[in-house]
Short mmCIF file of N, CA and C in Angstrom, two decimals:
data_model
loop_
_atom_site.label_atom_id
_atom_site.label_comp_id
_atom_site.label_asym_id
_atom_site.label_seq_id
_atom_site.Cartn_x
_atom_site.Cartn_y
_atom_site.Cartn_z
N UNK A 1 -67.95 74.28 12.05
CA UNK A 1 -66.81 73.40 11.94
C UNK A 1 -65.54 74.19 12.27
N UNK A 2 -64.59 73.89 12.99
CA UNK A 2 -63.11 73.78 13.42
C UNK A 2 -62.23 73.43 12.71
N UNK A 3 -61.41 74.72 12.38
CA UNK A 3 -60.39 74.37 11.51
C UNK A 3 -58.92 74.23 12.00
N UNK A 4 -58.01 73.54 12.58
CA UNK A 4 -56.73 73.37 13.48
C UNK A 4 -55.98 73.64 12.31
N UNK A 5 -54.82 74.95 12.83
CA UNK A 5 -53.70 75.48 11.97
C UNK A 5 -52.80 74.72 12.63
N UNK A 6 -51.99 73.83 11.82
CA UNK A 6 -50.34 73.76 11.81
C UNK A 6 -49.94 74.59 12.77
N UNK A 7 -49.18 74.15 13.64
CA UNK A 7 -48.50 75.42 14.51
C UNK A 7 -47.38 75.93 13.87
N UNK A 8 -46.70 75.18 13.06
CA UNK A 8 -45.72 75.71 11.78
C UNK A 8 -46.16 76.56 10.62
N UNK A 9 -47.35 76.44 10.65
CA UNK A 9 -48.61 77.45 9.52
C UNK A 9 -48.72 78.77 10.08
N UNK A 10 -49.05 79.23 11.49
CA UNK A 10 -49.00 80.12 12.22
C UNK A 10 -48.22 81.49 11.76
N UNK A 11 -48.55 82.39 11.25
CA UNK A 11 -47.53 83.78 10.63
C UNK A 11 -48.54 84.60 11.15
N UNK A 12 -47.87 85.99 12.17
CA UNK A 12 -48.75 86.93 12.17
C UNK A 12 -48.10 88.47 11.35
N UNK A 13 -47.54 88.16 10.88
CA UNK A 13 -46.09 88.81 10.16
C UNK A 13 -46.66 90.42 9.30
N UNK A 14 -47.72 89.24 8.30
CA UNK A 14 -48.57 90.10 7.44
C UNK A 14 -50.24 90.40 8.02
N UNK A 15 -50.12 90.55 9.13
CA UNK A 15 -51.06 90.89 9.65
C UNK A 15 -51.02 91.97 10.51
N UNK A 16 -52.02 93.22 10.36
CA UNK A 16 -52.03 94.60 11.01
C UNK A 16 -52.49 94.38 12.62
N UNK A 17 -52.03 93.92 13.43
CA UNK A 17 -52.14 93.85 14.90
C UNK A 17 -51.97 94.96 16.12
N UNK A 18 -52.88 96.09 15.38
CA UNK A 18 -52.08 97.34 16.44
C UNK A 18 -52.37 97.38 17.66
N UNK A 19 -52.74 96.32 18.03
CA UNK A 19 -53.23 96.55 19.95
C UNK A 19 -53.00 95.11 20.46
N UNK A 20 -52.07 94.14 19.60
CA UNK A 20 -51.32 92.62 20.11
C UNK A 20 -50.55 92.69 21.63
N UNK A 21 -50.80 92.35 22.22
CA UNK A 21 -50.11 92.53 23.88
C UNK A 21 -50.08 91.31 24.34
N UNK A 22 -50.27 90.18 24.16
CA UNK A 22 -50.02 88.98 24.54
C UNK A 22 -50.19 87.57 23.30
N UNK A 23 -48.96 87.25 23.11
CA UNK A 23 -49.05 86.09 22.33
C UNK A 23 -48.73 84.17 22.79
N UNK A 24 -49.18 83.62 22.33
CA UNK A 24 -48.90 82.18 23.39
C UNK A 24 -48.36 81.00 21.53
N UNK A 25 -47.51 80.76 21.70
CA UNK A 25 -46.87 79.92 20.43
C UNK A 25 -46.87 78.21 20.81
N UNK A 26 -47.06 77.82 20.23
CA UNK A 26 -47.55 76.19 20.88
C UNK A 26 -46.14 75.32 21.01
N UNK A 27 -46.05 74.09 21.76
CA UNK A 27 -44.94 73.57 21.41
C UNK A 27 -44.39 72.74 20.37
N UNK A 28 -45.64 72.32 19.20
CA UNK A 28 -45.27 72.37 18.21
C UNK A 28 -44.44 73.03 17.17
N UNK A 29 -44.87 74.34 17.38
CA UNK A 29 -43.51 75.33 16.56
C UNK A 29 -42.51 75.06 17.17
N UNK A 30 -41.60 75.29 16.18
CA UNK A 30 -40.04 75.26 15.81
C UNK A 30 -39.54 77.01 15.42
N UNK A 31 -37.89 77.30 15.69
CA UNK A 31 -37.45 77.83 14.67
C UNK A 31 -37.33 79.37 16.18
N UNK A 32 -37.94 80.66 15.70
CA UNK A 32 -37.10 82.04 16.02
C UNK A 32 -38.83 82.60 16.34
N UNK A 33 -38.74 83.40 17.62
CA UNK A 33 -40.21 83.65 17.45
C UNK A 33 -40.40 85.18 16.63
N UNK A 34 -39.43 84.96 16.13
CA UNK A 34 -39.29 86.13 14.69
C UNK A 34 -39.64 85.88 13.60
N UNK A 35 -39.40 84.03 13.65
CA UNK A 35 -40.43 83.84 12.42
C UNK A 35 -41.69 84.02 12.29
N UNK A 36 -42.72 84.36 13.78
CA UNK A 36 -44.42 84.58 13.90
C UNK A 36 -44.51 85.46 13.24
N UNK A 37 -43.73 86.66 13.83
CA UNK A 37 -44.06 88.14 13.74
C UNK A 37 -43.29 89.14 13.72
N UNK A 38 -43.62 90.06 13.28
CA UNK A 38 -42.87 91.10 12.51
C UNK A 38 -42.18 91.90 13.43
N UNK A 39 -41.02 92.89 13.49
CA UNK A 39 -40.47 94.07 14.64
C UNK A 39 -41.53 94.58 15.20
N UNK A 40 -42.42 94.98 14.57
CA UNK A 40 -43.43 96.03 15.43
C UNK A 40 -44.07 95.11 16.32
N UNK A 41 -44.57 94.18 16.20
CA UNK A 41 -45.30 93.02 16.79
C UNK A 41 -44.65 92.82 17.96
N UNK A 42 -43.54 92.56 17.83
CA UNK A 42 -43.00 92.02 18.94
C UNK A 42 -42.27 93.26 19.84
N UNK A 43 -42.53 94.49 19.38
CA UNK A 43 -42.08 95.76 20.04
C UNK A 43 -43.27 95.71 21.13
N UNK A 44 -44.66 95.60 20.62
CA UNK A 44 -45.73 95.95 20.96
C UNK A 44 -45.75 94.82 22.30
N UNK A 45 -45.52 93.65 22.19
CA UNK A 45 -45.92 92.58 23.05
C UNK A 45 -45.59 93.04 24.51
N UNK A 46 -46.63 92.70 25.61
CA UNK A 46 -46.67 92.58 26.87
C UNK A 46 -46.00 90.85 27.51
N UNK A 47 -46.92 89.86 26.68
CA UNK A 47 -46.70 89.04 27.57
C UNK A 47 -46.48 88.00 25.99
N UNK A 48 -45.15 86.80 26.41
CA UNK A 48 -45.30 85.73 25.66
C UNK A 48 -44.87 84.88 25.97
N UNK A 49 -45.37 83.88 25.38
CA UNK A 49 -45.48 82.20 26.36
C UNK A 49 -45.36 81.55 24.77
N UNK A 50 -44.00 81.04 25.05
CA UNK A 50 -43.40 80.53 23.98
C UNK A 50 -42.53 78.99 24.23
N UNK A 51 -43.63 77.97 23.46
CA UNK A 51 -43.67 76.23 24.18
C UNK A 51 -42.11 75.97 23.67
N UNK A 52 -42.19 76.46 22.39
CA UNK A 52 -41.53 75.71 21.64
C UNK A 52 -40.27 76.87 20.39
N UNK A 53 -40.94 77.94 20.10
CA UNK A 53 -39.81 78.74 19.50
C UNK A 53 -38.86 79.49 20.12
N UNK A 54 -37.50 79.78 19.77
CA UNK A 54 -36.63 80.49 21.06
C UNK A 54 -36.98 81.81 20.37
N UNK A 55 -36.12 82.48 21.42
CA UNK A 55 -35.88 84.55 20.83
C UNK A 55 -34.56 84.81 21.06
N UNK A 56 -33.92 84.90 19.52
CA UNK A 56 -33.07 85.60 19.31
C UNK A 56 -33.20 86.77 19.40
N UNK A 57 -34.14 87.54 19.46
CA UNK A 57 -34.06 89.07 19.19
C UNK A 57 -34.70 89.39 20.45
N UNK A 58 -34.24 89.29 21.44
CA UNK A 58 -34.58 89.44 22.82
C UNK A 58 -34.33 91.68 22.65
N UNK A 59 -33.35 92.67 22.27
CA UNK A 59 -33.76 94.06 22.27
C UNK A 59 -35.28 94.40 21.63
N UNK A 60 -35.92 93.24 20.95
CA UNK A 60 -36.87 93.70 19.92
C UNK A 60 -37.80 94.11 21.22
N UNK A 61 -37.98 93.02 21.93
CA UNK A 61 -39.01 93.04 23.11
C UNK A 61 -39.37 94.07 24.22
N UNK A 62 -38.77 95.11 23.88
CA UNK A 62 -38.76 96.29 24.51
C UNK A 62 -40.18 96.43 26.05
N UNK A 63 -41.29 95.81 25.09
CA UNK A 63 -42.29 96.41 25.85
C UNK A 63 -42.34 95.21 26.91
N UNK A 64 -42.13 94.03 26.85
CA UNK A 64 -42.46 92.39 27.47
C UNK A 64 -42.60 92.89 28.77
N UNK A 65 -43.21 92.28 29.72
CA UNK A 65 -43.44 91.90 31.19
C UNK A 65 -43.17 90.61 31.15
N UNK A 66 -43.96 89.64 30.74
CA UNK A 66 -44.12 88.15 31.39
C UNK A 66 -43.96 87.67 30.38
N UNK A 67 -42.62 86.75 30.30
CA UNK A 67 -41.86 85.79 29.59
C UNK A 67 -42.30 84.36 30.25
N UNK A 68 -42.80 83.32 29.09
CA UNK A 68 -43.03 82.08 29.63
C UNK A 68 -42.28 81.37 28.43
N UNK A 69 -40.88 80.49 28.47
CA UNK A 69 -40.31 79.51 27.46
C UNK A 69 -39.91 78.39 28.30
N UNK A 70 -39.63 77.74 27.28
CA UNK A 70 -39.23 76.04 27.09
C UNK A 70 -37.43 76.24 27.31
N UNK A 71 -36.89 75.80 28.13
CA UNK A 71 -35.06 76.06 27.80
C UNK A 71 -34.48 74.90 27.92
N UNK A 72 -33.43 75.12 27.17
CA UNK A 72 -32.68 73.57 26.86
C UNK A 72 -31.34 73.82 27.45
N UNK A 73 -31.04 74.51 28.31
CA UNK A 73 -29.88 75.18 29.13
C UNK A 73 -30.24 75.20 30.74
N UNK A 74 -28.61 74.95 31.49
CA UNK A 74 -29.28 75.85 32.67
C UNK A 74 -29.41 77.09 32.86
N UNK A 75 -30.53 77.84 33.79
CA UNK A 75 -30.89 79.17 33.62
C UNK A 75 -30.07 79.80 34.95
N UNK A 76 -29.89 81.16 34.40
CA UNK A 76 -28.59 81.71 35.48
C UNK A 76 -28.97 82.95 35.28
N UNK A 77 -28.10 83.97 36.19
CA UNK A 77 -28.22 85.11 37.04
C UNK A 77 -27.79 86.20 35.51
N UNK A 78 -27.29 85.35 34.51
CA UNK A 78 -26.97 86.09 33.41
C UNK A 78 -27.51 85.58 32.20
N UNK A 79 -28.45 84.98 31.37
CA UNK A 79 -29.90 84.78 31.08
C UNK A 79 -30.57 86.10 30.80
N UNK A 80 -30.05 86.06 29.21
CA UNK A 80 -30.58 87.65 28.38
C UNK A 80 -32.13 88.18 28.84
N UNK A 81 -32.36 88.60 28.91
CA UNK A 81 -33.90 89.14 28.88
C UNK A 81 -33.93 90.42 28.72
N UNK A 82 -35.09 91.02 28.36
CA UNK A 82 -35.75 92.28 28.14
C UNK A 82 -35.63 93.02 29.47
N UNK A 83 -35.36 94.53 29.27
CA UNK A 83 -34.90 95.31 30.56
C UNK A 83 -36.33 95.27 31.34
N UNK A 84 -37.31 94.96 30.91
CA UNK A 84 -38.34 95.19 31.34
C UNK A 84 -39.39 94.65 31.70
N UNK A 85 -38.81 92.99 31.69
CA UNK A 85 -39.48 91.43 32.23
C UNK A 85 -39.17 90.91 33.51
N UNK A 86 -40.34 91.13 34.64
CA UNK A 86 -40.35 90.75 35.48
C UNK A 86 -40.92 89.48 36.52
N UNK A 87 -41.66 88.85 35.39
CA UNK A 87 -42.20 87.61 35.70
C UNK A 87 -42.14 86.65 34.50
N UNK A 88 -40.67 85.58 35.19
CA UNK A 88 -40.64 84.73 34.31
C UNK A 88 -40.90 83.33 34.92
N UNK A 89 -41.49 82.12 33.54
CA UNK A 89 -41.87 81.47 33.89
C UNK A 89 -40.81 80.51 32.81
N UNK A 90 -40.49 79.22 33.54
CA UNK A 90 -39.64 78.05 32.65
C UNK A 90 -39.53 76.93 32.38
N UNK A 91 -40.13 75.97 31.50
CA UNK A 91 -40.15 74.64 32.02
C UNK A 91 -38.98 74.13 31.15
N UNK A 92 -38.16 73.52 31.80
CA UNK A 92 -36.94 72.91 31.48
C UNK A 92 -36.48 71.17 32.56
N UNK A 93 -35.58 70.45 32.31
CA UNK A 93 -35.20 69.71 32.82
C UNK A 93 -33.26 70.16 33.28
N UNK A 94 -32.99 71.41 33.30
CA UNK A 94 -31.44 71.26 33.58
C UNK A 94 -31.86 72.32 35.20
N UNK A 95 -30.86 72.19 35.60
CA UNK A 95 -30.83 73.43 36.89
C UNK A 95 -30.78 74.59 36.62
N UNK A 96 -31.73 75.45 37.70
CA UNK A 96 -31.35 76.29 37.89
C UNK A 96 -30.35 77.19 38.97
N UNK A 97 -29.55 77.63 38.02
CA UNK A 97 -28.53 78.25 38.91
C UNK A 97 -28.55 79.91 39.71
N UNK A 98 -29.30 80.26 39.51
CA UNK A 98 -29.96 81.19 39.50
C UNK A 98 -30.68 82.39 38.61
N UNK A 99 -31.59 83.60 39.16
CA UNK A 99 -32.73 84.04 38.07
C UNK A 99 -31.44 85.18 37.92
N UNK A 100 -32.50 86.21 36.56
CA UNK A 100 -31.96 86.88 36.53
C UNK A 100 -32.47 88.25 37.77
N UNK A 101 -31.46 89.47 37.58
CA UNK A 101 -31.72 90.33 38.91
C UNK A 101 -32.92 90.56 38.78
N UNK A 102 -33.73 91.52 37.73
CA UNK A 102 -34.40 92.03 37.99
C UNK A 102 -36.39 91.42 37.86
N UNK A 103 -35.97 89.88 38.10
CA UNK A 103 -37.12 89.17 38.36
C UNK A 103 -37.73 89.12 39.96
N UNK A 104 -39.37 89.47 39.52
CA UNK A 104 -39.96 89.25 41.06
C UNK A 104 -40.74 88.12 41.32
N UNK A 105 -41.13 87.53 40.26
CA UNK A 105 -41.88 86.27 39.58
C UNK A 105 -41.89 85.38 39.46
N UNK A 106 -41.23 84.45 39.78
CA UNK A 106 -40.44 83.10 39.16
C UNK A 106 -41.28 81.55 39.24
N UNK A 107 -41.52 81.24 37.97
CA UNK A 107 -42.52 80.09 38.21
C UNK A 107 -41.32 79.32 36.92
N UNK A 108 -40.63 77.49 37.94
CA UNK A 108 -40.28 76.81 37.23
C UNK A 108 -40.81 75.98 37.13
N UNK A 109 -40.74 74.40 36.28
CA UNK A 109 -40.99 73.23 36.46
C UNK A 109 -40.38 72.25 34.86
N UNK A 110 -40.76 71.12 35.77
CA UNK A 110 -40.07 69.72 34.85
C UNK A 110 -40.99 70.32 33.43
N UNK A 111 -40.40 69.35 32.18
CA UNK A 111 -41.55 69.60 31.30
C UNK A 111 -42.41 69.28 31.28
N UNK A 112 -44.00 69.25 30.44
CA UNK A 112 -45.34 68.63 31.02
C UNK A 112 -45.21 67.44 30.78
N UNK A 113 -44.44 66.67 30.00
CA UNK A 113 -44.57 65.06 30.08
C UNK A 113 -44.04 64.88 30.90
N UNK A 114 -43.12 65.40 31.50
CA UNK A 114 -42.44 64.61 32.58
C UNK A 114 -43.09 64.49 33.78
N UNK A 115 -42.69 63.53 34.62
CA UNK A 115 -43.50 63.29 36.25
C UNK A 115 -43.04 63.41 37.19
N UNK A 116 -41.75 63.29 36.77
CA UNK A 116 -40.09 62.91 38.16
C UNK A 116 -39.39 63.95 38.04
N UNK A 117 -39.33 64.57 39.47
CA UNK A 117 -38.23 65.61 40.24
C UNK A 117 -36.91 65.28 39.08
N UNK A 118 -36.46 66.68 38.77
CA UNK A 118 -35.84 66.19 37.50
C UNK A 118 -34.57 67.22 37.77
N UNK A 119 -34.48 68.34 38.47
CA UNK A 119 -33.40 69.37 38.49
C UNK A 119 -33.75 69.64 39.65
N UNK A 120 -32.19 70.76 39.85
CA UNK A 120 -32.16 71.17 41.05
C UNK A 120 -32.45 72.83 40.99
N UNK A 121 -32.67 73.55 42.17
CA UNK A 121 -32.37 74.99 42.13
C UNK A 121 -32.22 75.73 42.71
N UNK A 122 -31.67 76.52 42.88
CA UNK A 122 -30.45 77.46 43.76
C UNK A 122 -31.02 78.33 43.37
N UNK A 123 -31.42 79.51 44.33
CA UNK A 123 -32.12 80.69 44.16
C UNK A 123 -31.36 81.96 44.98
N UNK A 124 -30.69 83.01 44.72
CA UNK A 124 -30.41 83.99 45.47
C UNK A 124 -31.22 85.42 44.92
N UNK A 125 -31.63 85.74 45.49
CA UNK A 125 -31.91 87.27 44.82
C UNK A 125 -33.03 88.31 45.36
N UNK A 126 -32.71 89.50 45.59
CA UNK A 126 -33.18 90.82 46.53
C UNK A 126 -34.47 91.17 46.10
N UNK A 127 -35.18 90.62 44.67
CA UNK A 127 -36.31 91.40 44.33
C UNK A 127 -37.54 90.13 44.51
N UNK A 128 -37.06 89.42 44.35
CA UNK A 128 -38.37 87.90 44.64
C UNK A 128 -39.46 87.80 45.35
N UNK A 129 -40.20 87.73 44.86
CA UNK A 129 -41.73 88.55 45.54
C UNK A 129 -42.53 86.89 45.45
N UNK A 130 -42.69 86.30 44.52
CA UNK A 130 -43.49 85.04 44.64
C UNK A 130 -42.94 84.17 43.70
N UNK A 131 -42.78 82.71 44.36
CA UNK A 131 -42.19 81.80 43.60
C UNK A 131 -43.23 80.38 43.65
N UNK A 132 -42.60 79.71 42.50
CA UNK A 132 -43.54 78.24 42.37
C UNK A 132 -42.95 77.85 41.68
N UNK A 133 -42.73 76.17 42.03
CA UNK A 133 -42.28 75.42 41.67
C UNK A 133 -42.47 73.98 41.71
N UNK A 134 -42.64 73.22 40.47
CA UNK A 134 -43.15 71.85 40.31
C UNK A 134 -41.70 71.02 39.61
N UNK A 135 -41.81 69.55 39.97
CA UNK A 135 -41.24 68.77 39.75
C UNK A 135 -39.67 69.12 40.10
N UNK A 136 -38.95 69.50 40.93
CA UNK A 136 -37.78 69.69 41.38
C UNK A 136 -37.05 68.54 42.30
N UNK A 137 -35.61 68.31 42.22
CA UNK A 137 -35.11 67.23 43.28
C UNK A 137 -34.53 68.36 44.21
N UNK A 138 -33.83 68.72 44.10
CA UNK A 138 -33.35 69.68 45.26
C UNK A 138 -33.51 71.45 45.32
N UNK A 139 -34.70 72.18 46.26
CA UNK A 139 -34.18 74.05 46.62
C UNK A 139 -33.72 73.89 47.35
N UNK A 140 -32.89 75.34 47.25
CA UNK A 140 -32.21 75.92 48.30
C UNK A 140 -32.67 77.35 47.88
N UNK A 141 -33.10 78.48 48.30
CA UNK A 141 -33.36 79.46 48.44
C UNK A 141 -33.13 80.62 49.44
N UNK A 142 -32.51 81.85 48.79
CA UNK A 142 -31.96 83.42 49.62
C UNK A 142 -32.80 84.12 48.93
N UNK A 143 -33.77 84.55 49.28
CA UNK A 143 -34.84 85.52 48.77
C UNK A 143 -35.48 86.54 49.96
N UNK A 144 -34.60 87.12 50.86
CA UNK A 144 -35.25 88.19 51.94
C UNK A 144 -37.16 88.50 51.48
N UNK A 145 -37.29 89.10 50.28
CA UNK A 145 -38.58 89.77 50.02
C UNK A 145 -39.65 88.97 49.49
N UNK A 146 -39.13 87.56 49.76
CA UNK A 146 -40.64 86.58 49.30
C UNK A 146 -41.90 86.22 49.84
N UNK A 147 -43.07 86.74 49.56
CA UNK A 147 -43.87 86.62 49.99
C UNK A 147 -44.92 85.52 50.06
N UNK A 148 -44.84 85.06 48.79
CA UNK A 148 -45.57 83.76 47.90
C UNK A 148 -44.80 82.60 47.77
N UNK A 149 -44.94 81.28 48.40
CA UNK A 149 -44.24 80.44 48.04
C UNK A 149 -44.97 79.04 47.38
N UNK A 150 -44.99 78.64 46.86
CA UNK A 150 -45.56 77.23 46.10
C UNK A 150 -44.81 76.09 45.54
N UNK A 151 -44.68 75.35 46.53
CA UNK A 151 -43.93 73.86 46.05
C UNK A 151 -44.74 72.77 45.65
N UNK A 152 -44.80 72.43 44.60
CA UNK A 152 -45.30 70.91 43.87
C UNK A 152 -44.37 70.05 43.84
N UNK A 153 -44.17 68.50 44.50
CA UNK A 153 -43.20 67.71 43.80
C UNK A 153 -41.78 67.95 43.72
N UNK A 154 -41.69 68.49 45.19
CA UNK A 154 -40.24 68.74 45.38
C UNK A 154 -39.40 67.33 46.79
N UNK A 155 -38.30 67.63 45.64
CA UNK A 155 -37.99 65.84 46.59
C UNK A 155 -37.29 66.29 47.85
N UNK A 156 -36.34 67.02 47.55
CA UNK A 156 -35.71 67.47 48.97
C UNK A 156 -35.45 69.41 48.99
N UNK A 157 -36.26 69.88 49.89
CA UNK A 157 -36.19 71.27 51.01
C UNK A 157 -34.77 71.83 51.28
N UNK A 158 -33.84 72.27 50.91
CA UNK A 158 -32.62 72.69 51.40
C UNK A 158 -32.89 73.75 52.26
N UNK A 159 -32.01 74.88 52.10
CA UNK A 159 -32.25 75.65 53.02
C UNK A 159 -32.85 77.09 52.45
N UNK A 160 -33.47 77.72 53.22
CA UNK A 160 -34.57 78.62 52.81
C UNK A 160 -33.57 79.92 53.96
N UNK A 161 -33.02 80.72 53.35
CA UNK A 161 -32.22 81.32 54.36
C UNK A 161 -32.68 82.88 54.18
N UNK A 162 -32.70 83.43 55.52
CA UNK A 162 -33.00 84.69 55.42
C UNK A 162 -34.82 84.80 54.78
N UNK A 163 -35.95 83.66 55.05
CA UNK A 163 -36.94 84.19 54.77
C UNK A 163 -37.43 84.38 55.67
N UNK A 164 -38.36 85.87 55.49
CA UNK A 164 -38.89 87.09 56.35
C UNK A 164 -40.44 86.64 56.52
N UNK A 165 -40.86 86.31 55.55
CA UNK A 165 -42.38 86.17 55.72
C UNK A 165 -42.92 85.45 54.03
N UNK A 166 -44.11 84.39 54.75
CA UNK A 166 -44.31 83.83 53.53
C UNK A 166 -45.83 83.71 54.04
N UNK A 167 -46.24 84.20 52.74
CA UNK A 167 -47.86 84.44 53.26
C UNK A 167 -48.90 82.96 52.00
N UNK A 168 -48.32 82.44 51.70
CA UNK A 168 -48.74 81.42 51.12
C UNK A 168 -47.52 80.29 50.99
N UNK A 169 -47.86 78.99 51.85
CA UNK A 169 -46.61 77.83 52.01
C UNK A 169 -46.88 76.75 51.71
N UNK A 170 -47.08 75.70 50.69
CA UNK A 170 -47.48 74.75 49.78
C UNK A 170 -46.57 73.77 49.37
N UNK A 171 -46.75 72.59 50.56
CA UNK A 171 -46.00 71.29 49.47
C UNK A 171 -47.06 70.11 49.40
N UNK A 172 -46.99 70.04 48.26
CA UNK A 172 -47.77 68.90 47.85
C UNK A 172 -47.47 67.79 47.27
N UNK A 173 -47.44 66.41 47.62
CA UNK A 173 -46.98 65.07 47.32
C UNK A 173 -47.04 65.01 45.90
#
């Protein structure tokens, strides 16, 4: 038998986790993803995919690579993150105005209930290695070093300026 925790029940706080490197928080939780887990915990983390709690304590995250949250803002070129997160992922409904610098990663989209091209996004930036993107009304993209491209459900193509080579090119109705 299967026992389903509350995603508000969820504490890894008091728990000895010395080798935790990836955590995923549901979008049921609410609240600070400081309420999961403790400093060390979240010193330790590689990767977190967070539906529904924000991070205030974005220095804690020292170790992070791959940031996946929920944002209720538009996301821009100044958009706190860990010195040391390079693949972020976002599902939101506002625009994006652009990533931050030192992302190579960038995977956006509408939220999962949603169906309809819902924001726009404006992309400039020197390190962009592979991008994807679902449910969007308007790109425009400056990314010289992109290699990977993936469009889902994008209503209108702006301009794609200065791309060098795209070794994967994907739009799908």
């Amino acid at each position: 038998m299967k026992e389903w925790i509350s995603a508000q029940r969820v504490n890894f706080k008091r728990i000895d986790c010395p080798k935790l490197e990836r955590v995923d928080l549901p979008d049921g939780a609410t609240g600070d993803v400081s309420d999961f887990l403790n400093d060390d915990q979240m010193g330790q983390l590689r990767c977190l995919i967070s539906k529904g709690p924000q991070i205030r304590d974005v220095p804690l995250l020292h170790q992070l690579k791959t940031l996946h949250i929920k944002m209720n803002a538009p996301l821009t070129t100044r958009f706190p993150l860990p010195p040391n997160v390079i693949e972020l992922k976002v599902w939101q409904r506002h625009p994006v105005e652009g990533i931050p610098p030192q992302i190579e990663i960038f995977e956006c989209g509408g939220l999962p209930h949603e169906h309809e091209p819902s924001f726009d996004v404006d992309i400039r930036s020197e390190k962009l290695r592979s991008f994807k993107i679902d449910y969007a009304s308007n790109v425009n993209i400056n990314c010289p070093k992109l290699t990977n491209l993936e469009l889902r459900h994008v209503m209108v193509l702006g301009n794609f300026i200065e791309l060098d080579y795209v070794s994967n090119y994907g739009v799908y109705p």
